[in-house]
């Protein structure tokens, strides 16, 4: 099968592309290398079934040809990372909204199946329960820049479902929760690579806020397994799935665990959000998925626990 991966040189896209090649598919990657990197695909770049196009998904003639050739499209290209989103609000909205609009329009032209990689950010601020696919969204003020990301991805989901309902385009939406693992960089704000790098270099491990906020982390290998199974499952069409891990950890405990597992002497330092991200930032206090829907349909079960996940990130940075 011919498979197009937008954002295929990114952290998740590169692992997915590798796995699709292993399954025997012919893989086309389009990536503008905004946050993607050639080093992520160094291992597969010369593979005979890999075709790399360094370009923007907004380049319609290039995308037209790629979508025409592909049987399946994994749409992963998007603005990545809280720091990036805070620093580049225009690009964030443009790539998320116009990029997905272009992918869906072209996919519909040739009636190609699309998987949209969405995000747990779209749930917004819930405190009291694990998040299920049909939950309401709780968003902060428009003056809080972070929510633009959630809103832009929400619009992508609305558009994907609209194509499914109105045009009978086969689409499926996966909401990814905090995905971590080898090749993820701390450059755009992500907490685990930042903590591990600070710990290994003996620099202070910087916890933003008071550290009581919780997240649930999933290894990228579990995520890409789920994405490819969901893509192949006809009953998933027109549906939304949480892809994450329902084990929660506070950011403060994560810092302690990283310090312990690296044997680091680093201090754990608490930094106010305004200092970390500038004014107008709002964090989510809790974010944990209910993963029953993916469990029931494809037998999804995250196979790597937090220790295993942290260790794989430590090993990656040590290498
Ligand atoms: N965070 C932190 N130190 C860092 C980077 C992030 O304490 O160096 C916190 C951040 O404020 C958030 C959590 O870790 O509460 C997860 O942040 P990340 O950007 O990885 O993901 P997201 O906020 O999108 O869940």
mmCIF file of C-alpha atoms and ligand atoms in Angstrom:
data_model
loop_
_atom_site.group_PDB
_atom_site.id
_atom_site.type_symbol
_atom_site.label_atom_id
_atom_site.label_comp_id
_atom_site.label_asym_id
_atom_site.label_seq_id
_atom_site.Cartn_x
_atom_site.Cartn_y
_atom_site.Cartn_z
ATOM 1 C CA UNK A 1 0.000 0.000 0.000
ATOM 2 C CA UNK A 2 1.138 3.598 -0.626
ATOM 3 C CA UNK A 3 0.969 5.714 2.512
ATOM 4 C CA UNK A 4 1.473 9.468 2.888
ATOM 5 C CA UNK A 5 2.691 10.763 6.257
ATOM 6 C CA UNK A 6 2.507 14.547 6.624
ATOM 7 C CA UNK A 7 5.008 15.656 9.250
ATOM 8 C CA UNK A 8 6.857 12.374 8.705
ATOM 9 C CA UNK A 9 10.226 13.796 9.789
ATOM 10 C CA UNK A 10 8.828 14.811 13.156
ATOM 11 C CA UNK A 11 9.128 12.925 16.413
ATOM 12 C CA UNK A 12 5.978 10.797 16.057
ATOM 13 C CA UNK A 13 5.904 10.863 12.234
ATOM 14 C CA UNK A 14 9.406 9.428 11.918
ATOM 15 C CA UNK A 15 8.615 6.478 14.201
ATOM 16 C CA UNK A 16 5.356 5.898 12.340
ATOM 17 C CA UNK A 17 7.094 6.019 8.941
ATOM 18 C CA UNK A 18 9.694 3.496 10.107
ATOM 19 C CA UNK A 19 7.002 1.155 11.302
ATOM 20 C CA UNK A 20 4.979 1.503 8.065
ATOM 21 C CA UNK A 21 8.109 0.604 6.058
ATOM 22 C CA UNK A 22 8.617 -2.432 8.278
ATOM 23 C CA UNK A 23 5.042 -3.491 7.489
ATOM 24 C CA UNK A 24 5.984 -3.463 3.798
ATOM 25 C CA UNK A 25 4.266 -0.231 2.743
ATOM 26 C CA UNK A 26 5.632 2.370 0.341
ATOM 27 C CA UNK A 27 5.928 5.563 2.389
ATOM 28 C CA UNK A 28 5.770 9.157 1.202
ATOM 29 C CA UNK A 29 6.815 11.816 3.703
ATOM 30 C CA UNK A 30 6.116 15.515 3.347
ATOM 31 C CA UNK A 31 7.739 17.715 5.964
ATOM 32 C CA UNK A 32 8.848 21.358 5.868
ATOM 33 C CA UNK A 33 11.398 20.696 8.640
ATOM 34 C CA UNK A 34 9.918 23.464 10.840
ATOM 35 C CA UNK A 35 10.141 21.166 13.838
ATOM 36 C CA UNK A 36 10.857 17.947 11.945
ATOM 37 C CA UNK A 37 14.493 16.969 11.387
ATOM 38 C CA UNK A 38 16.348 14.977 8.766
ATOM 39 C CA UNK A 39 18.254 13.253 11.557
ATOM 40 C CA UNK A 40 14.932 11.719 12.705
ATOM 41 C CA UNK A 41 14.684 9.820 9.425
ATOM 42 C CA UNK A 42 18.403 9.182 8.918
ATOM 43 C CA UNK A 43 17.846 5.457 9.440
ATOM 44 C CA UNK A 44 15.249 5.200 6.670
ATOM 45 C CA UNK A 45 16.172 8.023 4.333
ATOM 46 C CA UNK A 46 17.814 5.702 1.787
ATOM 47 C CA UNK A 47 15.158 2.996 2.040
ATOM 48 C CA UNK A 48 13.972 1.953 -1.429
ATOM 49 C CA UNK A 49 10.304 2.353 -0.424
ATOM 50 C CA UNK A 50 10.736 5.779 1.200
ATOM 51 C CA UNK A 51 10.096 9.002 -0.706
ATOM 52 C CA UNK A 52 10.877 12.275 1.046
ATOM 53 C CA UNK A 53 9.482 15.621 -0.050
ATOM 54 C CA UNK A 54 10.779 18.643 1.853
ATOM 55 C CA UNK A 55 7.963 21.117 1.382
ATOM 56 C CA UNK A 56 5.010 22.760 3.050
ATOM 57 C CA UNK A 57 1.628 21.011 3.164
ATOM 58 C CA UNK A 58 0.177 24.325 1.985
ATOM 59 C CA UNK A 59 1.947 23.828 -1.373
ATOM 60 C CA UNK A 60 -1.135 22.650 -3.203
ATOM 61 C CA UNK A 61 0.407 21.269 -6.396
ATOM 62 C CA UNK A 62 2.888 19.122 -4.459
ATOM 63 C CA UNK A 63 0.197 17.903 -2.085
ATOM 64 C CA UNK A 64 -2.192 17.218 -4.953
ATOM 65 C CA UNK A 65 0.283 14.776 -6.485
ATOM 66 C CA UNK A 66 1.121 13.103 -3.166
ATOM 67 C CA UNK A 67 -2.503 12.640 -2.161
ATOM 68 C CA UNK A 68 -3.335 11.307 -5.637
ATOM 69 C CA UNK A 69 -0.599 8.652 -5.295
ATOM 70 C CA UNK A 70 -1.424 7.638 -1.710
ATOM 71 C CA UNK A 71 -3.937 5.016 -0.566
ATOM 72 C CA UNK A 72 -3.900 6.197 3.057
ATOM 73 C CA UNK A 73 -2.920 9.542 4.597
ATOM 74 C CA UNK A 74 -1.702 10.039 8.144
ATOM 75 C CA UNK A 75 -1.959 13.773 8.784
ATOM 76 C CA UNK A 76 0.525 14.586 11.530
ATOM 77 C CA UNK A 77 1.942 17.904 10.279
ATOM 78 C CA UNK A 78 1.028 20.608 12.807
ATOM 79 C CA UNK A 79 2.483 23.190 15.144
ATOM 80 C CA UNK A 80 4.181 21.345 17.994
ATOM 81 C CA UNK A 81 5.004 22.193 21.594
ATOM 82 C CA UNK A 82 3.629 24.697 24.084
ATOM 83 C CA UNK A 83 6.694 26.972 23.797
ATOM 84 C CA UNK A 84 6.452 26.988 20.013
ATOM 85 C CA UNK A 85 2.739 27.743 20.175
ATOM 86 C CA UNK A 86 3.288 30.631 22.582
ATOM 87 C CA UNK A 87 6.138 32.040 20.423
ATOM 88 C CA UNK A 88 4.514 31.558 16.983
ATOM 89 C CA UNK A 89 0.761 32.156 17.259
ATOM 90 C CA UNK A 90 0.235 33.061 13.581
ATOM 91 C CA UNK A 91 2.069 30.033 12.168
ATOM 92 C CA UNK A 92 0.297 27.806 14.688
ATOM 93 C CA UNK A 93 -3.155 28.824 13.527
ATOM 94 C CA UNK A 94 -2.204 28.886 9.846
ATOM 95 C CA UNK A 95 -0.614 25.456 9.670
ATOM 96 C CA UNK A 96 -3.242 23.800 11.844
ATOM 97 C CA UNK A 97 -6.270 25.293 10.136
ATOM 98 C CA UNK A 98 -5.194 25.832 6.513
ATOM 99 C CA UNK A 99 -2.975 22.741 6.465
ATOM 100 C CA UNK A 100 -5.699 20.367 7.589
ATOM 101 C CA UNK A 101 -8.249 22.088 5.361
ATOM 102 C CA UNK A 102 -5.951 21.440 2.370
ATOM 103 C CA UNK A 103 -5.312 17.810 3.328
ATOM 104 C CA UNK A 104 -9.020 17.061 3.718
ATOM 105 C CA UNK A 105 -10.033 18.890 0.542
ATOM 106 C CA UNK A 106 -7.453 17.006 -1.546
ATOM 107 C CA UNK A 107 -8.216 13.692 0.142
ATOM 108 C CA UNK A 108 -11.859 14.233 -0.740
ATOM 109 C CA UNK A 109 -10.945 15.033 -4.352
ATOM 110 C CA UNK A 110 -9.459 11.527 -4.733
ATOM 111 C CA UNK A 111 -11.511 9.878 -1.937
ATOM 112 C CA UNK A 112 -8.471 8.779 0.095
ATOM 113 C CA UNK A 113 -8.742 7.660 3.691
ATOM 114 C CA UNK A 114 -7.293 10.133 6.233
ATOM 115 C CA UNK A 115 -6.268 9.777 9.849
ATOM 116 C CA UNK A 116 -6.138 13.147 11.616
ATOM 117 C CA UNK A 117 -3.716 13.330 14.541
ATOM 118 C CA UNK A 118 -5.472 15.560 17.052
ATOM 119 C CA UNK A 119 -4.666 16.394 20.634
ATOM 120 C CA UNK A 120 -5.804 16.044 24.226
ATOM 121 C CA UNK A 121 -5.462 19.851 24.470
ATOM 122 C CA UNK A 122 -8.878 20.176 22.931
ATOM 123 C CA UNK A 123 -10.558 19.021 26.171
ATOM 124 C CA UNK A 124 -9.251 22.118 27.939
ATOM 125 C CA UNK A 125 -9.374 22.398 31.696
ATOM 126 C CA UNK A 126 -11.135 19.485 33.382
ATOM 127 C CA UNK A 127 -10.253 18.569 36.947
ATOM 128 C CA UNK A 128 -12.580 15.934 38.214
ATOM 129 C CA UNK A 129 -12.524 12.960 35.857
ATOM 130 C CA UNK A 130 -10.666 11.111 33.138
ATOM 131 C CA UNK A 131 -11.432 12.434 29.687
ATOM 132 C CA UNK A 132 -13.772 10.605 27.321
ATOM 133 C CA UNK A 133 -14.157 11.315 23.646
ATOM 134 C CA UNK A 134 -17.638 12.866 23.972
ATOM 135 C CA UNK A 135 -16.798 15.194 26.883
ATOM 136 C CA UNK A 136 -17.434 18.912 26.659
ATOM 137 C CA UNK A 137 -14.497 21.239 26.084
ATOM 138 C CA UNK A 138 -13.596 23.826 28.736
ATOM 139 C CA UNK A 139 -11.547 26.620 27.226
ATOM 140 C CA UNK A 140 -10.055 29.756 28.746
ATOM 141 C CA UNK A 141 -10.173 33.325 27.453
ATOM 142 C CA UNK A 142 -9.223 34.227 23.884
ATOM 143 C CA UNK A 143 -6.569 36.482 25.455
ATOM 144 C CA UNK A 144 -4.773 33.327 26.621
ATOM 145 C CA UNK A 145 -2.737 32.420 23.606
ATOM 146 C CA UNK A 146 -2.378 28.748 24.400
ATOM 147 C CA UNK A 147 -6.044 28.058 23.662
ATOM 148 C CA UNK A 148 -5.563 28.996 20.003
ATOM 149 C CA UNK A 149 -3.874 25.657 19.542
ATOM 150 C CA UNK A 150 -6.785 23.768 21.077
ATOM 151 C CA UNK A 151 -9.311 25.761 19.053
ATOM 152 C CA UNK A 152 -7.441 25.290 15.776
ATOM 153 C CA UNK A 153 -7.259 21.528 16.322
ATOM 154 C CA UNK A 154 -10.932 21.489 17.301
ATOM 155 C CA UNK A 155 -11.790 23.119 14.007
ATOM 156 C CA UNK A 156 -9.765 20.391 12.257
ATOM 157 C CA UNK A 157 -11.883 17.769 13.986
ATOM 158 C CA UNK A 158 -15.129 19.524 13.046
ATOM 159 C CA UNK A 159 -13.999 19.709 9.424
ATOM 160 C CA UNK A 160 -12.931 16.056 9.335
ATOM 161 C CA UNK A 161 -16.296 14.923 10.711
ATOM 162 C CA UNK A 162 -18.072 17.249 8.294
ATOM 163 C CA UNK A 163 -16.262 15.615 5.368
ATOM 164 C CA UNK A 164 -17.216 12.209 6.746
ATOM 165 C CA UNK A 165 -20.899 13.080 7.184
ATOM 166 C CA UNK A 166 -21.451 15.262 4.161
ATOM 167 C CA UNK A 167 -19.012 13.895 1.564
ATOM 168 C CA UNK A 168 -18.646 10.292 2.791
ATOM 169 C CA UNK A 169 -14.878 10.736 3.057
ATOM 170 C CA UNK A 170 -13.365 7.966 5.214
ATOM 171 C CA UNK A 171 -11.719 9.804 8.117
ATOM 172 C CA UNK A 172 -10.697 8.883 11.627
ATOM 173 C CA UNK A 173 -9.508 11.158 14.442
ATOM 174 C CA UNK A 174 -6.984 10.207 17.132
ATOM 175 C CA UNK A 175 -6.505 12.516 20.114
ATOM 176 C CA UNK A 176 -2.961 11.993 21.314
ATOM 177 C CA UNK A 177 -2.176 12.578 24.984
ATOM 178 C CA UNK A 178 1.362 13.399 26.158
ATOM 179 C CA UNK A 179 3.463 11.237 23.847
ATOM 180 C CA UNK A 180 7.128 10.797 24.720
ATOM 181 C CA UNK A 181 10.125 8.704 23.721
ATOM 182 C CA UNK A 182 13.356 8.754 21.750
ATOM 183 C CA UNK A 183 13.843 11.674 19.292
ATOM 184 C CA UNK A 184 11.544 14.060 21.150
ATOM 185 C CA UNK A 185 13.349 17.324 21.738
ATOM 186 C CA UNK A 186 12.913 19.605 24.726
ATOM 187 C CA UNK A 187 13.358 22.618 22.451
ATOM 188 C CA UNK A 188 9.619 23.294 22.089
ATOM 189 C CA UNK A 189 8.791 22.949 25.764
ATOM 190 C CA UNK A 190 8.057 19.243 26.300
ATOM 191 C CA UNK A 191 8.642 18.321 29.875
ATOM 192 C CA UNK A 192 10.267 14.877 29.837
ATOM 193 C CA UNK A 193 13.143 15.519 27.414
ATOM 194 C CA UNK A 194 13.780 18.791 29.264
ATOM 195 C CA UNK A 195 13.911 17.119 32.658
ATOM 196 C CA UNK A 196 16.161 14.298 31.444
ATOM 197 C CA UNK A 197 18.599 16.644 29.704
ATOM 198 C CA UNK A 198 18.809 18.937 32.739
ATOM 199 C CA UNK A 199 19.363 15.949 35.023
ATOM 200 C CA UNK A 200 22.083 14.470 32.819
ATOM 201 C CA UNK A 201 23.908 17.806 32.521
ATOM 202 C CA UNK A 202 23.573 18.547 36.263
ATOM 203 C CA UNK A 203 21.472 21.651 35.556
ATOM 204 C CA UNK A 204 18.417 22.535 37.700
ATOM 205 C CA UNK A 205 15.303 20.524 36.797
ATOM 206 C CA UNK A 206 12.753 23.265 36.214
ATOM 207 C CA UNK A 207 9.223 22.539 37.381
ATOM 208 C CA UNK A 208 6.755 25.162 36.139
ATOM 209 C CA UNK A 209 4.078 26.265 38.606
ATOM 210 C CA UNK A 210 3.840 24.337 41.855
ATOM 211 C CA UNK A 211 4.317 20.913 40.248
ATOM 212 C CA UNK A 212 0.985 19.511 41.454
ATOM 213 C CA UNK A 213 -0.395 19.494 37.894
ATOM 214 C CA UNK A 214 -0.622 15.964 36.508
ATOM 215 C CA UNK A 215 -0.101 14.381 33.112
ATOM 216 C CA UNK A 216 -0.205 10.834 31.794
ATOM 217 C CA UNK A 217 2.609 9.846 29.455
ATOM 218 C CA UNK A 218 2.527 7.325 26.628
ATOM 219 C CA UNK A 219 5.504 5.829 24.833
ATOM 220 C CA UNK A 220 5.606 6.741 21.166
ATOM 221 C CA UNK A 221 5.798 3.035 20.183
ATOM 222 C CA UNK A 222 2.411 2.407 21.818
ATOM 223 C CA UNK A 223 1.004 5.441 20.021
ATOM 224 C CA UNK A 224 2.166 4.441 16.545
ATOM 225 C CA UNK A 225 0.895 0.905 17.093
ATOM 226 C CA UNK A 226 -2.538 2.355 17.855
ATOM 227 C CA UNK A 227 -2.488 4.756 14.897
ATOM 228 C CA UNK A 228 -1.795 2.048 12.335
ATOM 229 C CA UNK A 229 -4.396 -0.341 13.830
ATOM 230 C CA UNK A 230 -7.052 2.363 13.892
ATOM 231 C CA UNK A 231 -6.261 3.304 10.295
ATOM 232 C CA UNK A 232 -6.821 -0.306 9.221
ATOM 233 C CA UNK A 233 -10.064 -0.773 11.179
ATOM 234 C CA UNK A 234 -13.119 0.094 9.023
ATOM 235 C CA UNK A 235 -15.337 0.453 12.113
ATOM 236 C CA UNK A 236 -13.150 3.369 13.261
ATOM 237 C CA UNK A 237 -14.257 5.580 10.360
ATOM 238 C CA UNK A 238 -16.100 8.739 11.411
ATOM 239 C CA UNK A 239 -15.010 8.186 15.015
ATOM 240 C CA UNK A 240 -12.715 9.902 17.550
ATOM 241 C CA UNK A 241 -10.309 7.947 19.784
ATOM 242 C CA UNK A 242 -8.219 8.913 22.798
ATOM 243 C CA UNK A 243 -4.720 7.486 22.491
ATOM 244 C CA UNK A 244 -2.873 7.767 25.765
ATOM 245 C CA UNK A 245 -2.101 6.081 29.042
ATOM 246 C CA UNK A 246 -4.390 6.285 32.048
ATOM 247 C CA UNK A 247 -1.570 6.268 34.607
ATOM 248 C CA UNK A 248 -1.217 9.794 36.055
ATOM 249 C CA UNK A 249 1.845 11.424 37.594
ATOM 250 C CA UNK A 250 2.351 14.913 39.002
ATOM 251 C CA UNK A 251 5.070 16.977 37.339
ATOM 252 C CA UNK A 252 6.816 17.313 40.688
ATOM 253 C CA UNK A 253 6.925 13.510 41.071
ATOM 254 C CA UNK A 254 8.112 13.187 37.505
ATOM 255 C CA UNK A 255 11.028 15.510 38.299
ATOM 256 C CA UNK A 256 11.911 13.427 41.381
ATOM 257 C CA UNK A 257 11.704 10.197 39.404
ATOM 258 C CA UNK A 258 13.966 11.537 36.632
ATOM 259 C CA UNK A 259 16.472 12.755 39.235
ATOM 260 C CA UNK A 260 16.459 9.354 40.926
ATOM 261 C CA UNK A 261 16.718 7.309 37.719
ATOM 262 C CA UNK A 262 19.581 9.403 36.317
ATOM 263 C CA UNK A 263 21.357 9.493 39.691
ATOM 264 C CA UNK A 264 21.597 13.252 39.167
ATOM 265 C CA UNK A 265 22.710 15.845 41.710
ATOM 266 C CA UNK A 266 20.492 18.474 40.024
ATOM 267 C CA UNK A 267 18.284 20.683 42.174
ATOM 268 C CA UNK A 268 14.547 20.717 41.499
ATOM 269 C CA UNK A 269 13.692 24.357 40.902
ATOM 270 C CA UNK A 270 10.164 25.828 40.812
ATOM 271 C CA UNK A 271 9.542 28.519 38.216
ATOM 272 C CA UNK A 272 6.345 30.595 37.936
ATOM 273 C CA UNK A 273 4.469 30.106 34.679
ATOM 274 C CA UNK A 274 4.793 33.784 33.684
ATOM 275 C CA UNK A 275 8.560 33.462 33.902
ATOM 276 C CA UNK A 276 8.564 30.248 31.874
ATOM 277 C CA UNK A 277 6.114 31.237 29.134
ATOM 278 C CA UNK A 278 5.491 34.972 29.543
ATOM 279 C CA UNK A 279 2.211 36.632 30.440
ATOM 280 C CA UNK A 280 -1.078 35.188 29.211
ATOM 281 C CA UNK A 281 -0.314 31.563 29.909
ATOM 282 C CA UNK A 282 -2.747 29.114 31.380
ATOM 283 C CA UNK A 283 -1.787 25.548 32.250
ATOM 284 C CA UNK A 284 -3.994 22.510 32.566
ATOM 285 C CA UNK A 285 -4.043 21.134 36.073
ATOM 286 C CA UNK A 286 -4.924 17.611 35.057
ATOM 287 C CA UNK A 287 -5.120 15.603 31.860
ATOM 288 C CA UNK A 288 -5.785 11.876 31.873
ATOM 289 C CA UNK A 289 -7.551 9.850 29.179
ATOM 290 C CA UNK A 290 -10.272 7.277 29.351
ATOM 291 C CA UNK A 291 -8.973 4.752 26.784
ATOM 292 C CA UNK A 292 -11.835 2.259 26.817
ATOM 293 C CA UNK A 293 -12.995 3.091 23.302
ATOM 294 C CA UNK A 294 -9.637 2.225 21.661
ATOM 295 C CA UNK A 295 -9.301 -0.769 23.994
ATOM 296 C CA UNK A 296 -12.640 -2.152 22.898
ATOM 297 C CA UNK A 297 -12.142 -1.623 19.190
ATOM 298 C CA UNK A 298 -8.476 -2.492 18.569
ATOM 299 C CA UNK A 299 -7.360 -4.053 21.870
ATOM 300 C CA UNK A 300 -5.212 -0.988 22.624
ATOM 301 C CA UNK A 301 -3.321 -1.298 25.898
ATOM 302 C CA UNK A 302 -0.246 0.848 26.582
ATOM 303 C CA UNK A 303 2.539 -1.656 27.125
ATOM 304 C CA UNK A 304 5.226 0.576 28.645
ATOM 305 C CA UNK A 305 4.999 1.959 32.170
ATOM 306 C CA UNK A 306 6.422 5.278 33.381
ATOM 307 C CA UNK A 307 9.802 3.830 34.459
ATOM 308 C CA UNK A 308 10.226 2.131 31.131
ATOM 309 C CA UNK A 309 9.291 5.351 29.331
ATOM 310 C CA UNK A 310 11.694 7.515 31.358
ATOM 311 C CA UNK A 311 14.479 4.959 30.871
ATOM 312 C CA UNK A 312 14.046 4.980 27.094
ATOM 313 C CA UNK A 313 14.401 8.778 27.095
ATOM 314 C CA UNK A 314 17.480 8.602 29.343
ATOM 315 C CA UNK A 315 19.045 5.972 27.044
ATOM 316 C CA UNK A 316 18.309 8.132 24.009
ATOM 317 C CA UNK A 317 20.022 11.204 25.430
ATOM 318 C CA UNK A 318 22.964 9.171 26.726
ATOM 319 C CA UNK A 319 23.504 7.817 23.213
HETATM 320 N N1 LIG B 1 6.686 21.668 32.384
HETATM 321 C C1 LIG B 1 7.623 21.856 33.409
HETATM 322 N N2 LIG B 1 8.915 22.071 33.053
HETATM 323 C C2 LIG B 1 9.355 22.078 31.770
HETATM 324 C C3 LIG B 1 8.405 21.870 30.739
HETATM 325 C C4 LIG B 1 7.076 21.674 31.097
HETATM 326 O O1 LIG B 1 7.278 21.839 34.600
HETATM 327 O O2 LIG B 1 10.563 22.262 31.533
HETATM 328 C C5 LIG B 1 5.286 21.399 32.774
HETATM 329 C C6 LIG B 1 4.240 22.185 31.997
HETATM 330 O O3 LIG B 1 4.000 23.426 32.602
HETATM 331 C C7 LIG B 1 3.037 21.247 32.084
HETATM 332 C C8 LIG B 1 3.660 19.860 32.055
HETATM 333 O O4 LIG B 1 5.012 20.034 32.454
HETATM 334 O O5 LIG B 1 2.346 21.414 33.280
HETATM 335 C C9 LIG B 1 3.638 19.187 30.685
HETATM 336 O O6 LIG B 1 4.186 20.094 29.759
HETATM 337 P P1 LIG B 1 4.384 19.759 28.226
HETATM 338 O O7 LIG B 1 4.729 21.049 27.548
HETATM 339 O O8 LIG B 1 5.328 18.617 28.077
HETATM 340 O O9 LIG B 1 2.987 19.230 27.738
HETATM 341 P P2 LIG B 1 1.484 19.815 27.883
HETATM 342 O O10 LIG B 1 1.482 21.044 28.716
HETATM 343 O O11 LIG B 1 1.053 20.050 26.494
HETATM 344 O O12 LIG B 1 0.757 18.712 28.546
#
